[in-house]
């Protein structure tokens, strides 16, 4: 199949392009490099030994999308493009709604015009807000607590409405838990701008000597060691989940929602220990107050993805930390 990947130069986008090409599909990428760089695309080409058609620009630019759709025939779209920083979304909600919601609506309009009916959308476990129980099932109440999470939920709802209205439209909404790790080649990985907000990139920058110590937000949670528990998933498992979702879209109707996680919770202290083990570097840390908005535990019930897609995460914590370290130590500046 020939697939348009929006945001294909980003962290999850690059890994998904590799997985799609490896599975025998073709890809065309559109990205505005707002949180990625041209070098990342070149590295995907190096890994896959082929060149990838690329358009630079914003998915919210309807004229650009129409040009892309008129110059290519697509069997489906995987939509990653969007902004994803929780704190920034609180400070700049209008930017988040334009960039994440309005741009997605534009994409759906252009897809309808050009009769492209299959869409895999990048959503997040953040739509569940503070879950009343774990593991989290897809039918749990949805209560995102910030504009970023609400922007993801709004696009989910737009897709559900479109699937009701247009019976040709097929969608799969993938709710990711915490993507970490990097491609085994060490050529592509996560490269956050500025000080990382998320745990794994912060730990890897401490291990490589870019930051002095990790601050652990809270050691008084009702968890096995007092630190927050999350469902970390290897980015290559996540990427393979997208390929399987896309392949599934051709024999399904409507719009389906699936969690992509491992189903296993890992605490901050367990992650620190695993990373120190893989990198043979000390990871100094201090405990601080809980971070506002954080929950004690968040992990998936991933059985729907297994049942519907036949997909299941195959890489465990040792591979996640080893591949992250391989990337970080080989590319200390991203
Ligand atoms: C965060 C976002 C979530 C987003 C996800 C993307 C918030 C509140 N949530 O989730 O919306 O979808 O990233 O991956 O920002 N921690 C530390 N020290 C650090 C950083 C993190 O102790 O410097 C702890 C956190 O308190 C948490 C765990 O590590 O217990 C994971 O944090 P993080 O990687 O930021 O992910 P989430 O908070 O789960």
mmCIF file of C-alpha atoms and ligand atoms in Angstrom:
data_model
loop_
_atom_site.group_PDB
_atom_site.id
_atom_site.type_symbol
_atom_site.label_atom_id
_atom_site.label_comp_id
_atom_site.label_asym_id
_atom_site.label_seq_id
_atom_site.Cartn_x
_atom_site.Cartn_y
_atom_site.Cartn_z
ATOM 1 C CA UNK A 1 0.000 0.000 0.000
ATOM 2 C CA UNK A 2 1.057 3.609 -0.495
ATOM 3 C CA UNK A 3 0.666 5.486 2.769
ATOM 4 C CA UNK A 4 0.785 9.175 3.627
ATOM 5 C CA UNK A 5 2.536 9.620 6.979
ATOM 6 C CA UNK A 6 1.967 13.055 8.515
ATOM 7 C CA UNK A 7 4.611 13.999 11.063
ATOM 8 C CA UNK A 8 6.753 11.220 9.606
ATOM 9 C CA UNK A 9 10.032 12.901 10.600
ATOM 10 C CA UNK A 10 9.173 12.821 14.322
ATOM 11 C CA UNK A 11 10.004 10.280 16.991
ATOM 12 C CA UNK A 12 7.172 7.808 16.415
ATOM 13 C CA UNK A 13 6.792 8.804 12.750
ATOM 14 C CA UNK A 14 10.353 7.835 11.769
ATOM 15 C CA UNK A 15 10.088 4.448 13.471
ATOM 16 C CA UNK A 16 6.737 3.826 11.786
ATOM 17 C CA UNK A 17 8.148 4.731 8.350
ATOM 18 C CA UNK A 18 10.873 2.114 8.921
ATOM 19 C CA UNK A 19 8.286 -0.498 9.968
ATOM 20 C CA UNK A 20 6.033 0.288 6.966
ATOM 21 C CA UNK A 21 8.885 0.043 4.456
ATOM 22 C CA UNK A 22 10.133 -3.146 6.105
ATOM 23 C CA UNK A 23 6.634 -4.629 5.714
ATOM 24 C CA UNK A 24 6.723 -3.857 1.972
ATOM 25 C CA UNK A 25 4.609 -0.685 1.901
ATOM 26 C CA UNK A 26 5.535 2.656 0.332
ATOM 27 C CA UNK A 27 5.427 5.923 2.224
ATOM 28 C CA UNK A 28 5.148 9.612 1.447
ATOM 29 C CA UNK A 29 5.934 11.952 4.341
ATOM 30 C CA UNK A 30 4.687 15.432 5.142
ATOM 31 C CA UNK A 31 6.322 17.247 8.080
ATOM 32 C CA UNK A 32 6.990 20.891 8.947
ATOM 33 C CA UNK A 33 10.066 20.057 11.072
ATOM 34 C CA UNK A 34 8.574 22.002 13.993
ATOM 35 C CA UNK A 35 9.731 19.246 16.373
ATOM 36 C CA UNK A 36 12.005 17.183 14.093
ATOM 37 C CA UNK A 37 14.776 17.678 11.529
ATOM 38 C CA UNK A 38 15.688 16.719 7.949
ATOM 39 C CA UNK A 39 18.547 14.544 9.242
ATOM 40 C CA UNK A 40 15.983 12.180 10.822
ATOM 41 C CA UNK A 41 14.421 11.519 7.384
ATOM 42 C CA UNK A 42 17.847 10.914 5.862
ATOM 43 C CA UNK A 43 18.548 8.367 8.560
ATOM 44 C CA UNK A 44 15.302 6.532 7.808
ATOM 45 C CA UNK A 45 16.449 6.400 4.185
ATOM 46 C CA UNK A 46 19.824 5.025 5.326
ATOM 47 C CA UNK A 47 18.194 2.306 7.445
ATOM 48 C CA UNK A 48 15.802 1.300 4.656
ATOM 49 C CA UNK A 49 18.180 1.876 1.741
ATOM 50 C CA UNK A 50 15.611 3.794 -0.268
ATOM 51 C CA UNK A 51 14.555 7.358 -0.839
ATOM 52 C CA UNK A 52 11.273 8.625 0.587
ATOM 53 C CA UNK A 53 9.096 11.221 -1.158
ATOM 54 C CA UNK A 54 8.859 14.182 1.193
ATOM 55 C CA UNK A 55 6.831 17.404 1.412
ATOM 56 C CA UNK A 56 7.794 20.097 3.908
ATOM 57 C CA UNK A 57 4.834 21.922 5.392
ATOM 58 C CA UNK A 58 1.924 22.040 7.768
ATOM 59 C CA UNK A 59 -0.970 19.570 7.634
ATOM 60 C CA UNK A 60 -3.286 22.499 8.345
ATOM 61 C CA UNK A 61 -2.306 23.990 4.964
ATOM 62 C CA UNK A 62 -5.182 22.783 2.790
ATOM 63 C CA UNK A 63 -3.598 23.871 -0.503
ATOM 64 C CA UNK A 64 -0.467 21.866 0.330
ATOM 65 C CA UNK A 65 -2.530 18.775 1.236
ATOM 66 C CA UNK A 66 -4.509 19.051 -2.007
ATOM 67 C CA UNK A 67 -1.250 19.226 -3.959
ATOM 68 C CA UNK A 68 0.086 16.131 -2.126
ATOM 69 C CA UNK A 69 -3.133 14.168 -2.708
ATOM 70 C CA UNK A 70 -3.299 15.188 -6.370
ATOM 71 C CA UNK A 71 0.319 14.136 -6.986
ATOM 72 C CA UNK A 72 0.017 10.735 -5.256
ATOM 73 C CA UNK A 73 -2.481 7.920 -4.933
ATOM 74 C CA UNK A 74 -2.881 6.874 -1.282
ATOM 75 C CA UNK A 75 -4.378 3.696 0.158
ATOM 76 C CA UNK A 76 -4.388 5.193 3.634
ATOM 77 C CA UNK A 77 -3.050 7.820 5.999
ATOM 78 C CA UNK A 78 -1.266 7.607 9.353
ATOM 79 C CA UNK A 79 -1.645 10.923 11.149
ATOM 80 C CA UNK A 80 1.061 11.773 13.696
ATOM 81 C CA UNK A 81 1.551 15.480 13.034
ATOM 82 C CA UNK A 82 0.688 17.561 16.070
ATOM 83 C CA UNK A 83 2.048 19.198 19.180
ATOM 84 C CA UNK A 84 2.403 17.090 22.325
ATOM 85 C CA UNK A 85 3.702 19.005 25.341
ATOM 86 C CA UNK A 86 1.193 19.077 28.196
ATOM 87 C CA UNK A 87 2.559 22.219 29.904
ATOM 88 C CA UNK A 88 2.801 24.137 26.637
ATOM 89 C CA UNK A 89 -0.800 23.203 25.815
ATOM 90 C CA UNK A 90 -1.968 24.864 29.045
ATOM 91 C CA UNK A 91 -0.053 28.045 28.129
ATOM 92 C CA UNK A 92 -1.057 28.045 24.427
ATOM 93 C CA UNK A 93 -4.424 26.288 24.101
ATOM 94 C CA UNK A 94 -5.396 28.010 20.844
ATOM 95 C CA UNK A 95 -2.185 26.833 19.221
ATOM 96 C CA UNK A 96 -2.993 23.262 20.331
ATOM 97 C CA UNK A 97 -6.566 23.383 19.045
ATOM 98 C CA UNK A 98 -5.454 24.817 15.689
ATOM 99 C CA UNK A 99 -2.465 22.551 15.262
ATOM 100 C CA UNK A 100 -4.034 19.340 16.535
ATOM 101 C CA UNK A 101 -7.770 19.705 15.922
ATOM 102 C CA UNK A 102 -8.272 22.111 13.005
ATOM 103 C CA UNK A 103 -5.392 20.574 11.047
ATOM 104 C CA UNK A 104 -6.867 17.072 11.535
ATOM 105 C CA UNK A 105 -10.224 18.311 10.305
ATOM 106 C CA UNK A 106 -8.527 19.728 7.200
ATOM 107 C CA UNK A 107 -6.846 16.376 6.623
ATOM 108 C CA UNK A 108 -10.204 14.555 6.872
ATOM 109 C CA UNK A 109 -11.784 16.992 4.414
ATOM 110 C CA UNK A 110 -9.027 16.484 1.866
ATOM 111 C CA UNK A 111 -9.162 12.701 2.366
ATOM 112 C CA UNK A 112 -12.914 12.794 1.624
ATOM 113 C CA UNK A 113 -12.384 14.945 -1.493
ATOM 114 C CA UNK A 114 -9.801 12.521 -2.862
ATOM 115 C CA UNK A 115 -11.749 9.433 -1.786
ATOM 116 C CA UNK A 116 -9.099 8.131 0.631
ATOM 117 C CA UNK A 117 -10.995 6.374 3.377
ATOM 118 C CA UNK A 118 -8.498 4.742 5.782
ATOM 119 C CA UNK A 119 -7.008 6.706 8.669
ATOM 120 C CA UNK A 120 -4.879 5.586 11.622
ATOM 121 C CA UNK A 121 -4.807 8.324 14.256
ATOM 122 C CA UNK A 122 -2.209 8.897 16.922
ATOM 123 C CA UNK A 123 -4.086 9.399 20.196
ATOM 124 C CA UNK A 124 -2.876 9.046 23.763
ATOM 125 C CA UNK A 125 -3.710 7.394 27.062
ATOM 126 C CA UNK A 126 -3.879 10.960 28.316
ATOM 127 C CA UNK A 127 -7.548 10.975 27.161
ATOM 128 C CA UNK A 128 -8.382 8.807 30.210
ATOM 129 C CA UNK A 129 -7.229 11.530 32.648
ATOM 130 C CA UNK A 130 -6.976 10.132 36.178
ATOM 131 C CA UNK A 131 -8.196 6.527 35.718
ATOM 132 C CA UNK A 132 -10.477 5.100 38.395
ATOM 133 C CA UNK A 133 -8.727 1.728 38.106
ATOM 134 C CA UNK A 134 -5.850 -0.046 36.358
ATOM 135 C CA UNK A 135 -5.363 -1.745 33.942
ATOM 136 C CA UNK A 136 -7.173 0.743 31.713
ATOM 137 C CA UNK A 137 -9.718 -0.544 29.207
ATOM 138 C CA UNK A 138 -10.815 1.350 26.087
ATOM 139 C CA UNK A 139 -14.337 1.878 27.452
ATOM 140 C CA UNK A 140 -13.181 3.661 30.627
ATOM 141 C CA UNK A 141 -14.507 7.215 31.109
ATOM 142 C CA UNK A 142 -12.664 9.850 29.087
ATOM 143 C CA UNK A 143 -11.658 12.918 31.072
ATOM 144 C CA UNK A 144 -8.474 14.567 29.820
ATOM 145 C CA UNK A 145 -7.146 17.188 32.210
ATOM 146 C CA UNK A 146 -5.365 19.583 29.826
ATOM 147 C CA UNK A 147 -5.770 21.116 26.331
ATOM 148 C CA UNK A 148 -3.344 18.620 24.762
ATOM 149 C CA UNK A 149 -5.449 15.688 25.966
ATOM 150 C CA UNK A 150 -8.680 17.422 24.994
ATOM 151 C CA UNK A 151 -7.318 18.093 21.503
ATOM 152 C CA UNK A 152 -6.671 14.352 21.069
ATOM 153 C CA UNK A 153 -10.152 13.477 22.327
ATOM 154 C CA UNK A 154 -11.781 16.029 19.997
ATOM 155 C CA UNK A 155 -10.123 14.448 16.967
ATOM 156 C CA UNK A 156 -11.277 11.017 18.164
ATOM 157 C CA UNK A 157 -14.833 12.354 18.302
ATOM 158 C CA UNK A 158 -14.581 13.968 14.858
ATOM 159 C CA UNK A 159 -13.448 10.616 13.442
ATOM 160 C CA UNK A 160 -16.317 8.775 15.151
ATOM 161 C CA UNK A 161 -18.829 11.276 13.712
ATOM 162 C CA UNK A 162 -17.293 11.019 10.252
ATOM 163 C CA UNK A 163 -17.480 7.202 10.399
ATOM 164 C CA UNK A 164 -21.198 7.480 11.249
ATOM 165 C CA UNK A 165 -21.846 9.896 8.396
ATOM 166 C CA UNK A 166 -19.691 8.335 5.684
ATOM 167 C CA UNK A 167 -19.852 4.554 5.613
ATOM 168 C CA UNK A 168 -16.773 4.369 3.393
ATOM 169 C CA UNK A 169 -14.624 5.952 6.111
ATOM 170 C CA UNK A 170 -12.576 3.526 8.220
ATOM 171 C CA UNK A 171 -10.568 4.685 11.197
ATOM 172 C CA UNK A 172 -8.423 3.227 13.918
ATOM 173 C CA UNK A 173 -7.632 5.385 16.925
ATOM 174 C CA UNK A 174 -4.520 4.206 18.766
ATOM 175 C CA UNK A 175 -4.155 5.337 22.366
ATOM 176 C CA UNK A 176 -0.481 5.115 23.228
ATOM 177 C CA UNK A 177 0.835 4.625 26.701
ATOM 178 C CA UNK A 178 4.473 5.798 27.229
ATOM 179 C CA UNK A 179 6.615 5.315 24.103
ATOM 180 C CA UNK A 180 10.346 4.909 24.822
ATOM 181 C CA UNK A 181 13.453 3.332 23.297
ATOM 182 C CA UNK A 182 14.865 3.690 19.821
ATOM 183 C CA UNK A 183 15.555 1.744 16.649
ATOM 184 C CA UNK A 184 18.123 -1.018 17.149
ATOM 185 C CA UNK A 185 20.441 0.631 14.574
ATOM 186 C CA UNK A 186 20.985 3.554 16.963
ATOM 187 C CA UNK A 187 20.374 5.913 14.023
ATOM 188 C CA UNK A 188 16.969 7.281 15.044
ATOM 189 C CA UNK A 189 15.481 7.985 18.464
ATOM 190 C CA UNK A 190 13.828 10.587 20.622
ATOM 191 C CA UNK A 191 15.339 14.070 20.413
ATOM 192 C CA UNK A 192 13.304 16.471 22.567
ATOM 193 C CA UNK A 193 13.790 20.230 22.300
ATOM 194 C CA UNK A 194 15.215 21.798 25.479
ATOM 195 C CA UNK A 195 14.841 20.202 28.900
ATOM 196 C CA UNK A 196 12.961 16.901 28.534
ATOM 197 C CA UNK A 197 9.571 16.733 30.265
ATOM 198 C CA UNK A 198 9.391 12.974 30.053
ATOM 199 C CA UNK A 199 11.204 10.466 32.206
ATOM 200 C CA UNK A 200 13.154 8.344 29.705
ATOM 201 C CA UNK A 201 14.808 11.171 27.742
ATOM 202 C CA UNK A 202 15.679 12.864 31.030
ATOM 203 C CA UNK A 203 17.308 9.718 32.403
ATOM 204 C CA UNK A 204 19.259 9.180 29.183
ATOM 205 C CA UNK A 205 20.593 12.745 29.288
ATOM 206 C CA UNK A 206 21.733 12.176 32.896
ATOM 207 C CA UNK A 207 23.424 8.917 31.855
ATOM 208 C CA UNK A 208 25.266 10.620 28.979
ATOM 209 C CA UNK A 209 26.418 13.454 31.264
ATOM 210 C CA UNK A 210 24.286 16.270 29.820
ATOM 211 C CA UNK A 211 22.348 16.704 33.064
ATOM 212 C CA UNK A 212 23.639 16.314 36.611
ATOM 213 C CA UNK A 213 20.744 14.440 38.185
ATOM 214 C CA UNK A 214 17.182 13.279 37.806
ATOM 215 C CA UNK A 215 14.438 14.777 39.946
ATOM 216 C CA UNK A 216 11.906 12.107 40.859
ATOM 217 C CA UNK A 217 8.500 13.692 41.304
ATOM 218 C CA UNK A 218 7.021 12.038 44.393
ATOM 219 C CA UNK A 219 8.019 9.001 46.453
ATOM 220 C CA UNK A 220 4.812 8.775 48.460
ATOM 221 C CA UNK A 221 2.443 7.340 45.869
ATOM 222 C CA UNK A 222 0.470 4.222 46.822
ATOM 223 C CA UNK A 223 2.675 2.055 44.566
ATOM 224 C CA UNK A 224 5.169 -0.733 45.360
ATOM 225 C CA UNK A 225 8.095 1.680 45.909
ATOM 226 C CA UNK A 226 6.249 5.003 46.253
ATOM 227 C CA UNK A 227 7.156 6.294 42.758
ATOM 228 C CA UNK A 228 4.811 6.651 39.775
ATOM 229 C CA UNK A 229 4.039 3.574 37.674
ATOM 230 C CA UNK A 230 3.626 3.755 33.890
ATOM 231 C CA UNK A 231 3.247 1.420 30.925
ATOM 232 C CA UNK A 232 6.420 2.059 28.879
ATOM 233 C CA UNK A 233 6.260 0.633 25.373
ATOM 234 C CA UNK A 234 9.156 0.206 22.941
ATOM 235 C CA UNK A 235 8.701 2.609 20.019
ATOM 236 C CA UNK A 236 9.359 -0.227 17.526
ATOM 237 C CA UNK A 237 6.500 -2.272 19.027
ATOM 238 C CA UNK A 238 4.332 0.830 18.722
ATOM 239 C CA UNK A 239 5.413 1.313 15.095
ATOM 240 C CA UNK A 240 4.536 -2.300 14.264
ATOM 241 C CA UNK A 241 1.114 -1.735 15.866
ATOM 242 C CA UNK A 242 0.492 1.021 13.288
ATOM 243 C CA UNK A 243 1.396 -1.252 10.390
ATOM 244 C CA UNK A 244 -0.983 -3.914 11.676
ATOM 245 C CA UNK A 245 -3.730 -1.332 12.252
ATOM 246 C CA UNK A 246 -3.369 -0.086 8.708
ATOM 247 C CA UNK A 247 -3.490 -3.572 7.252
ATOM 248 C CA UNK A 248 -6.612 -4.251 9.333
ATOM 249 C CA UNK A 249 -8.404 -1.156 8.054
ATOM 250 C CA UNK A 250 -8.979 -2.781 4.697
ATOM 251 C CA UNK A 251 -11.265 -5.436 6.094
ATOM 252 C CA UNK A 252 -13.128 -3.451 8.717
ATOM 253 C CA UNK A 253 -15.818 -0.806 8.768
ATOM 254 C CA UNK A 254 -16.287 2.080 11.150
ATOM 255 C CA UNK A 255 -13.987 3.549 13.712
ATOM 256 C CA UNK A 256 -12.227 1.456 16.356
ATOM 257 C CA UNK A 257 -10.286 2.489 19.452
ATOM 258 C CA UNK A 258 -7.334 0.466 20.717
ATOM 259 C CA UNK A 259 -4.858 0.857 23.559
ATOM 260 C CA UNK A 260 -1.238 0.260 22.597
ATOM 261 C CA UNK A 261 0.698 -0.636 25.708
ATOM 262 C CA UNK A 262 2.442 -3.653 27.181
ATOM 263 C CA UNK A 263 0.015 -4.126 30.053
ATOM 264 C CA UNK A 264 2.928 -3.987 32.530
ATOM 265 C CA UNK A 265 3.565 -1.182 34.982
ATOM 266 C CA UNK A 266 7.126 -0.028 35.702
ATOM 267 C CA UNK A 267 7.994 2.432 38.507
ATOM 268 C CA UNK A 268 10.363 5.399 38.175
ATOM 269 C CA UNK A 269 12.891 3.678 40.455
ATOM 270 C CA UNK A 270 12.685 0.448 38.446
ATOM 271 C CA UNK A 271 13.325 2.436 35.258
ATOM 272 C CA UNK A 272 16.333 4.188 36.838
ATOM 273 C CA UNK A 273 17.812 0.840 37.940
ATOM 274 C CA UNK A 274 17.276 -0.747 34.515
ATOM 275 C CA UNK A 275 18.903 2.231 32.759
ATOM 276 C CA UNK A 276 21.918 2.240 35.099
ATOM 277 C CA UNK A 277 22.314 -1.466 34.389
ATOM 278 C CA UNK A 278 22.192 -1.099 30.607
ATOM 279 C CA UNK A 279 24.404 1.976 30.394
ATOM 280 C CA UNK A 280 26.872 1.108 33.179
ATOM 281 C CA UNK A 281 26.523 4.753 34.184
ATOM 282 C CA UNK A 282 25.404 6.127 37.539
ATOM 283 C CA UNK A 283 21.983 7.863 37.473
ATOM 284 C CA UNK A 284 22.033 10.234 40.474
ATOM 285 C CA UNK A 285 18.562 11.312 41.600
ATOM 286 C CA UNK A 286 16.775 13.364 44.236
ATOM 287 C CA UNK A 287 13.184 13.116 45.373
ATOM 288 C CA UNK A 288 10.935 16.163 45.084
ATOM 289 C CA UNK A 289 7.246 16.991 45.419
ATOM 290 C CA UNK A 290 4.736 15.250 43.165
ATOM 291 C CA UNK A 291 4.338 16.922 39.757
ATOM 292 C CA UNK A 292 0.895 18.558 39.483
ATOM 293 C CA UNK A 293 -1.438 16.544 37.274
ATOM 294 C CA UNK A 294 0.470 13.247 37.630
ATOM 295 C CA UNK A 295 -1.361 10.062 38.548
ATOM 296 C CA UNK A 296 0.008 7.238 40.697
ATOM 297 C CA UNK A 297 -0.449 4.445 38.187
ATOM 298 C CA UNK A 298 -1.327 4.217 34.521
ATOM 299 C CA UNK A 299 -1.087 1.008 32.519
ATOM 300 C CA UNK A 300 -3.070 -0.577 29.747
ATOM 301 C CA UNK A 301 -5.263 -3.540 29.295
ATOM 302 C CA UNK A 302 -3.913 -4.264 25.808
ATOM 303 C CA UNK A 303 -6.054 -7.322 25.091
ATOM 304 C CA UNK A 304 -8.261 -5.583 22.481
ATOM 305 C CA UNK A 305 -5.261 -4.839 20.256
ATOM 306 C CA UNK A 306 -4.241 -8.478 20.508
ATOM 307 C CA UNK A 307 -7.734 -9.684 19.690
ATOM 308 C CA UNK A 308 -8.471 -7.259 16.851
ATOM 309 C CA UNK A 309 -5.036 -6.723 15.305
ATOM 310 C CA UNK A 310 -3.185 -9.818 16.479
ATOM 311 C CA UNK A 311 -0.635 -7.325 17.845
ATOM 312 C CA UNK A 312 1.201 -7.517 21.124
ATOM 313 C CA UNK A 313 4.350 -5.829 22.421
ATOM 314 C CA UNK A 314 7.338 -8.171 22.190
ATOM 315 C CA UNK A 315 10.158 -6.025 23.601
ATOM 316 C CA UNK A 316 10.632 -5.755 27.354
ATOM 317 C CA UNK A 317 12.279 -3.204 29.648
ATOM 318 C CA UNK A 318 15.859 -4.482 28.978
ATOM 319 C CA UNK A 319 15.477 -3.808 25.203
ATOM 320 C CA UNK A 320 13.831 -0.424 25.852
ATOM 321 C CA UNK A 321 16.730 0.843 27.981
ATOM 322 C CA UNK A 322 19.476 -0.802 25.887
ATOM 323 C CA UNK A 323 18.152 0.709 22.639
ATOM 324 C CA UNK A 324 17.620 4.097 24.257
ATOM 325 C CA UNK A 325 21.230 4.057 25.515
ATOM 326 C CA UNK A 326 22.558 2.922 22.126
ATOM 327 C CA UNK A 327 20.850 5.935 20.506
ATOM 328 C CA UNK A 328 21.722 8.436 23.243
ATOM 329 C CA UNK A 329 25.378 7.421 23.605
ATOM 330 C CA UNK A 330 25.902 7.468 19.828
ATOM 331 C CA UNK A 331 24.062 10.793 19.393
ATOM 332 C CA UNK A 332 24.651 12.750 22.605
ATOM 333 C CA UNK A 333 23.278 15.930 20.988
ATOM 334 C CA UNK A 334 20.341 14.266 19.249
HETATM 335 C C1 LIG B 1 3.331 12.486 29.993
HETATM 336 C C2 LIG B 1 2.147 13.393 29.773
HETATM 337 C C3 LIG B 1 1.162 12.687 28.879
HETATM 338 C C4 LIG B 1 1.819 12.321 27.565
HETATM 339 C C5 LIG B 1 3.055 11.463 27.843
HETATM 340 C C6 LIG B 1 3.836 11.221 26.579
HETATM 341 C C7 LIG B 1 2.000 14.826 31.770
HETATM 342 C C8 LIG B 1 1.258 15.118 33.037
HETATM 343 N N1 LIG B 1 1.563 13.757 31.068
HETATM 344 O O1 LIG B 1 2.873 11.311 30.634
HETATM 345 O O2 LIG B 1 0.054 13.515 28.632
HETATM 346 O O3 LIG B 1 0.934 11.609 26.749
HETATM 347 O O4 LIG B 1 3.921 12.150 28.750
HETATM 348 O O5 LIG B 1 4.790 10.224 26.780
HETATM 349 O O6 LIG B 1 2.936 15.522 31.411
HETATM 350 N N2 LIG B 1 9.030 11.689 36.193
HETATM 351 C C9 LIG B 1 9.988 12.023 37.126
HETATM 352 N N3 LIG B 1 10.949 12.934 36.787
HETATM 353 C C10 LIG B 1 11.023 13.506 35.544
HETATM 354 C C11 LIG B 1 10.012 13.158 34.571
HETATM 355 C C12 LIG B 1 9.051 12.238 34.937
HETATM 356 O O7 LIG B 1 9.970 11.539 38.253
HETATM 357 O O8 LIG B 1 11.914 14.343 35.298
HETATM 358 C C13 LIG B 1 8.006 10.683 36.546
HETATM 359 C C14 LIG B 1 6.578 11.194 36.493
HETATM 360 O O9 LIG B 1 6.207 11.767 37.717
HETATM 361 C C15 LIG B 1 5.818 9.903 36.155
HETATM 362 C C16 LIG B 1 6.805 9.112 35.293
HETATM 363 O O10 LIG B 1 8.084 9.648 35.578
HETATM 364 O O11 LIG B 1 5.563 9.171 37.324
HETATM 365 C C17 LIG B 1 6.546 9.244 33.799
HETATM 366 O O12 LIG B 1 6.499 10.615 33.434
HETATM 367 P P1 LIG B 1 6.470 11.088 31.907
HETATM 368 O O13 LIG B 1 7.538 10.412 31.152
HETATM 369 O O14 LIG B 1 6.450 12.593 31.907
HETATM 370 O O15 LIG B 1 5.105 10.515 31.353
HETATM 371 P P2 LIG B 1 3.602 10.708 31.872
HETATM 372 O O16 LIG B 1 3.527 11.684 32.987
HETATM 373 O O17 LIG B 1 3.024 9.374 32.100
#
